Coordinates of C-alpha atoms and ligand atoms in Angstrom, one line a residue:
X1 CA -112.0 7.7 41.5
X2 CA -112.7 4.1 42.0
X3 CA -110.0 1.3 42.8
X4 CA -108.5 0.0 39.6
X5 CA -108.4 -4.0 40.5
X6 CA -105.5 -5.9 38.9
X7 CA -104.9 -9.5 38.9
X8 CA -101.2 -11.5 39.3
X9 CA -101.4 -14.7 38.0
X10 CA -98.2 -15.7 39.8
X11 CA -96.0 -13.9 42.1
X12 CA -93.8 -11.4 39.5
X13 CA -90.4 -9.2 40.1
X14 CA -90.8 -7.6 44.0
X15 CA -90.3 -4.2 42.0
X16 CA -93.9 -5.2 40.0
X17 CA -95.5 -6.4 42.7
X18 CA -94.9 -3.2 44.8
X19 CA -95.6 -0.4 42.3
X20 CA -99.1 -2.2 40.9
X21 CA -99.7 -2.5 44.5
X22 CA -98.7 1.5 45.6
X23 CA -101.1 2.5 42.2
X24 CA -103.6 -0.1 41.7
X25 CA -105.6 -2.7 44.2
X26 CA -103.9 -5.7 43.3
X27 CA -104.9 -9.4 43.6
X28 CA -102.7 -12.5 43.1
X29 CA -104.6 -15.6 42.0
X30 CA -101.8 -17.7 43.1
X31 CA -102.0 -16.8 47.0
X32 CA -106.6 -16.8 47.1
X33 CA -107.5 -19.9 48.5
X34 CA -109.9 -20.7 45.9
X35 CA -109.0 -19.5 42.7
X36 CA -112.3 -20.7 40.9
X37 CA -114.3 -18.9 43.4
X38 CA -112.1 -15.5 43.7
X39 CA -112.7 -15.1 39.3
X40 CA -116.4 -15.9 39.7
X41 CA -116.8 -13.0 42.4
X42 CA -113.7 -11.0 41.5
X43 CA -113.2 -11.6 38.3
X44 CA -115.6 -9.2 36.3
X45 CA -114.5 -6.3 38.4
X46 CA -110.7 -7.2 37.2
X47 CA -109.7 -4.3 34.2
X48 CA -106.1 -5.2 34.1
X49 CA -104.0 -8.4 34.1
X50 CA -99.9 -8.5 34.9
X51 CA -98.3 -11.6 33.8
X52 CA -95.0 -13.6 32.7
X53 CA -94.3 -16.0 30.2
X54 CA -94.9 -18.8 33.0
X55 CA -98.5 -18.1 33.4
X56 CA -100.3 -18.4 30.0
X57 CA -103.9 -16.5 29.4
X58 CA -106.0 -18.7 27.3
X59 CA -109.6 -17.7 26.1
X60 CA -111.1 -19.4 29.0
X61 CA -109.2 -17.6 31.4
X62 CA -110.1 -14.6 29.6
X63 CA -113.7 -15.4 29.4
X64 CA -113.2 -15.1 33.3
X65 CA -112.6 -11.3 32.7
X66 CA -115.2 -9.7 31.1
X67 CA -114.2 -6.4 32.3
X68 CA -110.8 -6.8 31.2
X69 CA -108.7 -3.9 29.5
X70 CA -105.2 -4.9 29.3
X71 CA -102.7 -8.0 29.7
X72 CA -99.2 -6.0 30.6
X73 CA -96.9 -9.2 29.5
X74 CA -93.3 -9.4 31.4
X75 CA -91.4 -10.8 28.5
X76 CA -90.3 -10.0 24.9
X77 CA -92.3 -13.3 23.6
X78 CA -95.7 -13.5 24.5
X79 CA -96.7 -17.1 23.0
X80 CA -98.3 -18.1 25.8
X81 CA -101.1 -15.5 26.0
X82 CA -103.8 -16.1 23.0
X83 CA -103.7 -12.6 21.7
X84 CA -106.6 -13.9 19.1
X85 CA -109.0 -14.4 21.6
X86 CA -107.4 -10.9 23.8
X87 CA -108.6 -8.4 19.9
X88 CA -112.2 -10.7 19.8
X89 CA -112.7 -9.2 23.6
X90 CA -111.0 -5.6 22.9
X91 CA -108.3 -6.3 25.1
X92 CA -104.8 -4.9 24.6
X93 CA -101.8 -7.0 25.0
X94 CA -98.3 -5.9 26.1
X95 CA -95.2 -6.9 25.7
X96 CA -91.7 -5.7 27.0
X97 CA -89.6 -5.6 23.8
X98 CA -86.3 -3.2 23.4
X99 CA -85.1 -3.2 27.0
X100 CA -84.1 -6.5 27.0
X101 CA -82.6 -6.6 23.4
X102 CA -78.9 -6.3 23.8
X103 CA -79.2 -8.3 26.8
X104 CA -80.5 -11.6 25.1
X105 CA -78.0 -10.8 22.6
X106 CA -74.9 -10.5 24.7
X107 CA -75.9 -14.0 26.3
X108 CA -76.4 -15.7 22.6
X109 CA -72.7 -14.4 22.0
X110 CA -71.8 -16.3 25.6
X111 CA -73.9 -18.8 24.9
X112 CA -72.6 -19.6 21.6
X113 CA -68.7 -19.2 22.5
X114 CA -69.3 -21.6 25.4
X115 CA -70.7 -24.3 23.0
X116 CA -68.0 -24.2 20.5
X117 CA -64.8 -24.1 22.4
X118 CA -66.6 -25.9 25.7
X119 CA -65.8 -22.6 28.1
X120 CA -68.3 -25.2 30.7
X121 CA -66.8 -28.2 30.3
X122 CA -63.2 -26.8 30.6
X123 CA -64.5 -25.0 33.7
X124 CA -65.5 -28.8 34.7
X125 CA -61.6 -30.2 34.0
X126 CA -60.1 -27.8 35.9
X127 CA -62.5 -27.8 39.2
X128 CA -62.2 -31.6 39.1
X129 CA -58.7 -31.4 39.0
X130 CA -58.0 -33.3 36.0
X131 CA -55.2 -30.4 34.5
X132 CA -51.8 -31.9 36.2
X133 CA -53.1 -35.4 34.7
X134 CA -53.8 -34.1 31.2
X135 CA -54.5 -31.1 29.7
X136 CA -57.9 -29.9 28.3
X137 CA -58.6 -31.6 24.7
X138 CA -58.2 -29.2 21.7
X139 CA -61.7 -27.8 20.5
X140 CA -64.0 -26.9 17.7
X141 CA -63.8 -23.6 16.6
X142 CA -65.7 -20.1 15.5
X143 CA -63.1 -19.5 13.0
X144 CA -64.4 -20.0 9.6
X145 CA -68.4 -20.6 10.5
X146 CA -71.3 -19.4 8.6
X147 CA -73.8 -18.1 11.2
X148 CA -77.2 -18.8 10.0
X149 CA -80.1 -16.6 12.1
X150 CA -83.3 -17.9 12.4
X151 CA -85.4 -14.9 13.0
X152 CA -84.3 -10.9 12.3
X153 CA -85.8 -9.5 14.7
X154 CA -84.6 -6.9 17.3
X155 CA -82.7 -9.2 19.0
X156 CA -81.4 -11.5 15.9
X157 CA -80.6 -8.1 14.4
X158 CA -78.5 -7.0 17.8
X159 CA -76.6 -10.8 17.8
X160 CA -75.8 -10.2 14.3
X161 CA -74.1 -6.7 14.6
X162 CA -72.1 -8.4 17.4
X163 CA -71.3 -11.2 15.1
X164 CA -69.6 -8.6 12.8
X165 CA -67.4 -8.2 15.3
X166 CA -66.5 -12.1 15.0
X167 CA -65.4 -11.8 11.4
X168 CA -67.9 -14.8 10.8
X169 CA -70.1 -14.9 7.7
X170 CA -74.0 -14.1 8.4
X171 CA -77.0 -15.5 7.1
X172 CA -80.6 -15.3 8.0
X173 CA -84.2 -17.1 7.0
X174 CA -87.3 -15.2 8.2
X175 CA -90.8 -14.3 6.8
X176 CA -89.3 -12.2 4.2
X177 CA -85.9 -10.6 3.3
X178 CA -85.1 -7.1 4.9
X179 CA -83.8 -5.0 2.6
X180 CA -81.3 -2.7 5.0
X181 CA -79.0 -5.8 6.1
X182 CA -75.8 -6.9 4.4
X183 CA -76.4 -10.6 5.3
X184 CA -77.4 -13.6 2.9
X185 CA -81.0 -14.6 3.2
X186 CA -82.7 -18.1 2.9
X187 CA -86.0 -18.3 1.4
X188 CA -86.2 -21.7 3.9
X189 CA -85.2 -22.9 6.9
X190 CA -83.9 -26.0 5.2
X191 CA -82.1 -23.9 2.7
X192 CA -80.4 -21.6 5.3
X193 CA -79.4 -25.0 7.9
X194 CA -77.6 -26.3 4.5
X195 CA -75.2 -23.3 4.1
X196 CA -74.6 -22.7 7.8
X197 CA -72.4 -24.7 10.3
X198 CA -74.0 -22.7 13.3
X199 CA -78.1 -22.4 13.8
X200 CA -79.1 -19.7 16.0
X201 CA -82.7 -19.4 16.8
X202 CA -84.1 -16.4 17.8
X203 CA -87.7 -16.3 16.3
X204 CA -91.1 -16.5 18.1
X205 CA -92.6 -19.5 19.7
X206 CA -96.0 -20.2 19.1
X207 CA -98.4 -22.4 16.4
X208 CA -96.2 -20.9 13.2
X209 CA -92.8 -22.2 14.6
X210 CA -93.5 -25.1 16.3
X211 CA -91.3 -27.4 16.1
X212 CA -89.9 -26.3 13.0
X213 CA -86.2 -27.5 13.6
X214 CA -87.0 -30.7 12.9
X215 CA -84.7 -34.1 12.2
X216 CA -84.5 -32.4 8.3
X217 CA -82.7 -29.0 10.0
X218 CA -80.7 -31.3 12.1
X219 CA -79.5 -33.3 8.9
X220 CA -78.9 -30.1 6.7
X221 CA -76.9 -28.3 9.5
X222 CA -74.3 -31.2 9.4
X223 CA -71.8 -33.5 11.4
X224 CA -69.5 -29.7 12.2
X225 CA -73.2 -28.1 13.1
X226 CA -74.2 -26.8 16.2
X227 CA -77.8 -26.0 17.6
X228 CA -78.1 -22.3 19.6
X229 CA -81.1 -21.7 21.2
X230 CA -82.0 -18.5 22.9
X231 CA -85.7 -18.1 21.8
X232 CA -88.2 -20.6 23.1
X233 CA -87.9 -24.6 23.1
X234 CA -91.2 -25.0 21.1
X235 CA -89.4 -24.4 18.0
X236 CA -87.2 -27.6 18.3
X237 CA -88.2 -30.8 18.2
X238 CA -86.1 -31.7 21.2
X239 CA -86.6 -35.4 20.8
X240 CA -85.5 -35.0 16.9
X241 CA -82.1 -32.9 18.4
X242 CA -81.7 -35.2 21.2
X243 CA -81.6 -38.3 18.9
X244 CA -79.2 -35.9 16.4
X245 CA -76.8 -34.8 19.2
X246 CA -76.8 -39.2 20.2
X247 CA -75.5 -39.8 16.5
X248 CA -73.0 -37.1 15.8
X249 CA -75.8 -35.8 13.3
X250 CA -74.8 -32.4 14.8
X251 CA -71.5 -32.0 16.5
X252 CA -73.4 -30.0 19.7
X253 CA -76.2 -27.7 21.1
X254 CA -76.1 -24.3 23.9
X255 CA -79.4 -24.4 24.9
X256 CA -81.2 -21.6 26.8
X257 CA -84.5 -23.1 26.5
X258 CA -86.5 -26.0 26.7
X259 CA -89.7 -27.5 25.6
X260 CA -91.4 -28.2 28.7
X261 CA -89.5 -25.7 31.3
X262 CA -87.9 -26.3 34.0
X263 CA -88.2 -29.8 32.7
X264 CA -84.9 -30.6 31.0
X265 CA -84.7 -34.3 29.6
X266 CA -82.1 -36.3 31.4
X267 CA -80.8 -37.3 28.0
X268 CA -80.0 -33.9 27.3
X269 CA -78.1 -33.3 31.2
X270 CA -76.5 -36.4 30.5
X271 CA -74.7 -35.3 27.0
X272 CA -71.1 -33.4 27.2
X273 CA -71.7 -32.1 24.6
X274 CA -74.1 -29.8 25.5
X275 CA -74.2 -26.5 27.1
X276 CA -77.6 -26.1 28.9
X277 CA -79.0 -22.5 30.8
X278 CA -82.1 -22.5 32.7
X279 CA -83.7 -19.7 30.8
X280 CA -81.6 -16.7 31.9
X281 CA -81.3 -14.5 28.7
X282 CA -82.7 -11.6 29.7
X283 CA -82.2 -12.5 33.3
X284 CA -79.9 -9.6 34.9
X285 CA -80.6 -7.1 37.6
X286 CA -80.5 -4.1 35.6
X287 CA -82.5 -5.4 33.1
X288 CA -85.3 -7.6 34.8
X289 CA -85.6 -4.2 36.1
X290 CA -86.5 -2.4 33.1
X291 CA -88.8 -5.5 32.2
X292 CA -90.8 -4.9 35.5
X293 CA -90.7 -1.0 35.3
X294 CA -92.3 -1.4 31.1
X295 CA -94.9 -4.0 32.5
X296 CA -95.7 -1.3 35.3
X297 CA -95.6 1.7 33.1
X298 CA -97.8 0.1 30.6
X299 CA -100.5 -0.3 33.2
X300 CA -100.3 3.0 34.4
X301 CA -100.4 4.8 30.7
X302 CA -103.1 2.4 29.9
X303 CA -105.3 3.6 33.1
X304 CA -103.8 7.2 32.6
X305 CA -105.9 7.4 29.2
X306 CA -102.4 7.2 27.4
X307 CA -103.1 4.4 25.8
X308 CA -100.3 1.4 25.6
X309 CA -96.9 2.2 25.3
X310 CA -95.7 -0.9 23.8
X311 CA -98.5 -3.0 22.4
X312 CA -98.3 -6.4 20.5
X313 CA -99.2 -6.3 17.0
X314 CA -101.9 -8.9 17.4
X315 CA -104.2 -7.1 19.6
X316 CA -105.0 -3.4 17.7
X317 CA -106.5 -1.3 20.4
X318 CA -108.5 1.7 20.6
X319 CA -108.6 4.1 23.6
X320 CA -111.8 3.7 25.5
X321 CA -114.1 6.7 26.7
Ligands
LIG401 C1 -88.1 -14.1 30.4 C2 -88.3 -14.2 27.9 O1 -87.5 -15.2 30.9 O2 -88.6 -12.0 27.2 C3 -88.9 -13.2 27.0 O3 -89.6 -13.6 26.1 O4 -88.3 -15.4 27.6 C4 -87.5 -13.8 29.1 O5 -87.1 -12.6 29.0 C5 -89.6 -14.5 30.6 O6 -90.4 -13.7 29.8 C6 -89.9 -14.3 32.0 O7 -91.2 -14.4 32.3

């Protein structure tokens, strides 16, 4: 059987890089001293692509790769690959959804709890010794929030089964309303920031949601309102929040992610009154793992003749000869 070339953007989890390497010829585009030249010679041989969110695969890219089968995506959200231009050339897409679910979701929990009674900043008081002077000021609280969800997916669905637990009331805007959940929906996003005093946003990036928490969303969710991000930073308008958080429009944000990673606008490092993570929701051993095993596994069903085992909607596929 002839080598199966794959192509690495960038360099991806050690466990990726060794298993396409022990099955497959692999090729990183990141370490060939000529990139333009390696895809011109290389780059119709290439028949599958393993990528992160940090590398995107636009048409032109994929133009590159006319022999290309299948992009294996490390990542849930996959905004940064155009899957429209991946069906036009028969390519499959995929995606590492499930594995990573409860983990995102545990971290929008901690996330969330550190924004609201300021777990950071009392962490900050205590290391800078400030406790024998004066103790830590009294806090906002959970108690008595509505928890609007932007975005019932898997993992807005696994936050809001842990929410339960909180004895906070739920609410959710999305596409449409799902039928098997007990929680209020909004019909707008608008609609759902005016009855909540907590926005969590967990829907998709890409053209539909961009920027869609806008200076309105910031208004609606109120002076007592806070901003919980754990999705991806194209859905704010980070210079609308920025200018909210500066006026007390909100009362504060936990941020995960950011518009323009790992950019972070000073204005936002400079504010107290918010909690900011460098993009770590799904980011534990265990389950970086299982992100880097689905990536490989895909590959390897894919070349197998088992087709895709977890392939994005976008991109139907059809097992080739
Ligand atoms: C990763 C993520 O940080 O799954 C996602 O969509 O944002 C994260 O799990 C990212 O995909 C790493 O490339």
């Amino acid at each position: 059987m002839p080598p199966i070339d794959i192509l690495m953007l960038k360099a991806m989890h050690p466990d990726v890089m060794d298993a396409v390497a022990a099955r497959f010829t692999l090729h990183r585009l990141d370490t060939v001293p000529d990139p333009q030249a390696f895809l011109a010679e290389t780059g119709p041989r290439i028949r599958g692509l393993a990528t992160g969110a940090q590398a995107p695969v636009d048409r032109a890219l994929l133009a590159r790769l006319p022999g290309l089968e299948i992009v294996a995506s490390f990542g849930v959200g996959y905004d940064t690959i155009d899957t429209a231009a991946a069906a036009a050339q028969g390519v499959v897409v995929t995606n590492t959804p499930d594995v990573l679910t409860d983990e995102v979701a545990d971290l929008a929990l901690g996330l969330l709890l550190a924004t609201v009674r300021q777990i950071p900043q009392a962490d900050r008081h205590l290391r800078a010794g400030h406790w024998p002077q004066r103790t830590y000021p009294l806090t906002p609280t959970l108690r008595g929030r509505t928890v609007g969800i932007l975005g019932l997916g898997r993992i807005g669905r696994a936050i809001a089964r842990r929410l339960d637990g909180f004895g906070v009331a739920i609410a959710y805007h999305g596409r449409r309303p799902q039928a098997d959940v007990p929680y209020a929906y909004h019909p707008t996003l608008l609609g759902l920031a005016e009855a909540s005093d907590v926005l969590l946003v967990v829907a998709p990036g890409g053209p539909e949601t961009h920027g869609i928490v806008d200076a309105a969303v910031l208004e609606a969710l109120g002076p007592q309102g806070l901003l919980v991000n754990v999705a991806r930073g194209s859905l704010i308008d980070e210079a609308a929040l920025i200018r909210a958080l500066q006026a007390g429009t909100i009362l504060g944000a936990g941020l995960d992610v950011f518009a323009r990673e790992p950019h972070v606008p000073p204005a936002l490092v400079a504010m107290d009154h918010v909690v900011l993570l460098p993009h770590v929701g799904s980011a534990s051993v265990e389950t970086r793992a299982a992100m880097g095993r689905l990536v490989v596994d895909n590959l390897v069903a894919w070349f197998d003749g088992r087709g895709p085992l977890t392939p994005v909607p976008e991109t139907p596929w059809t097992a080739r000869a």
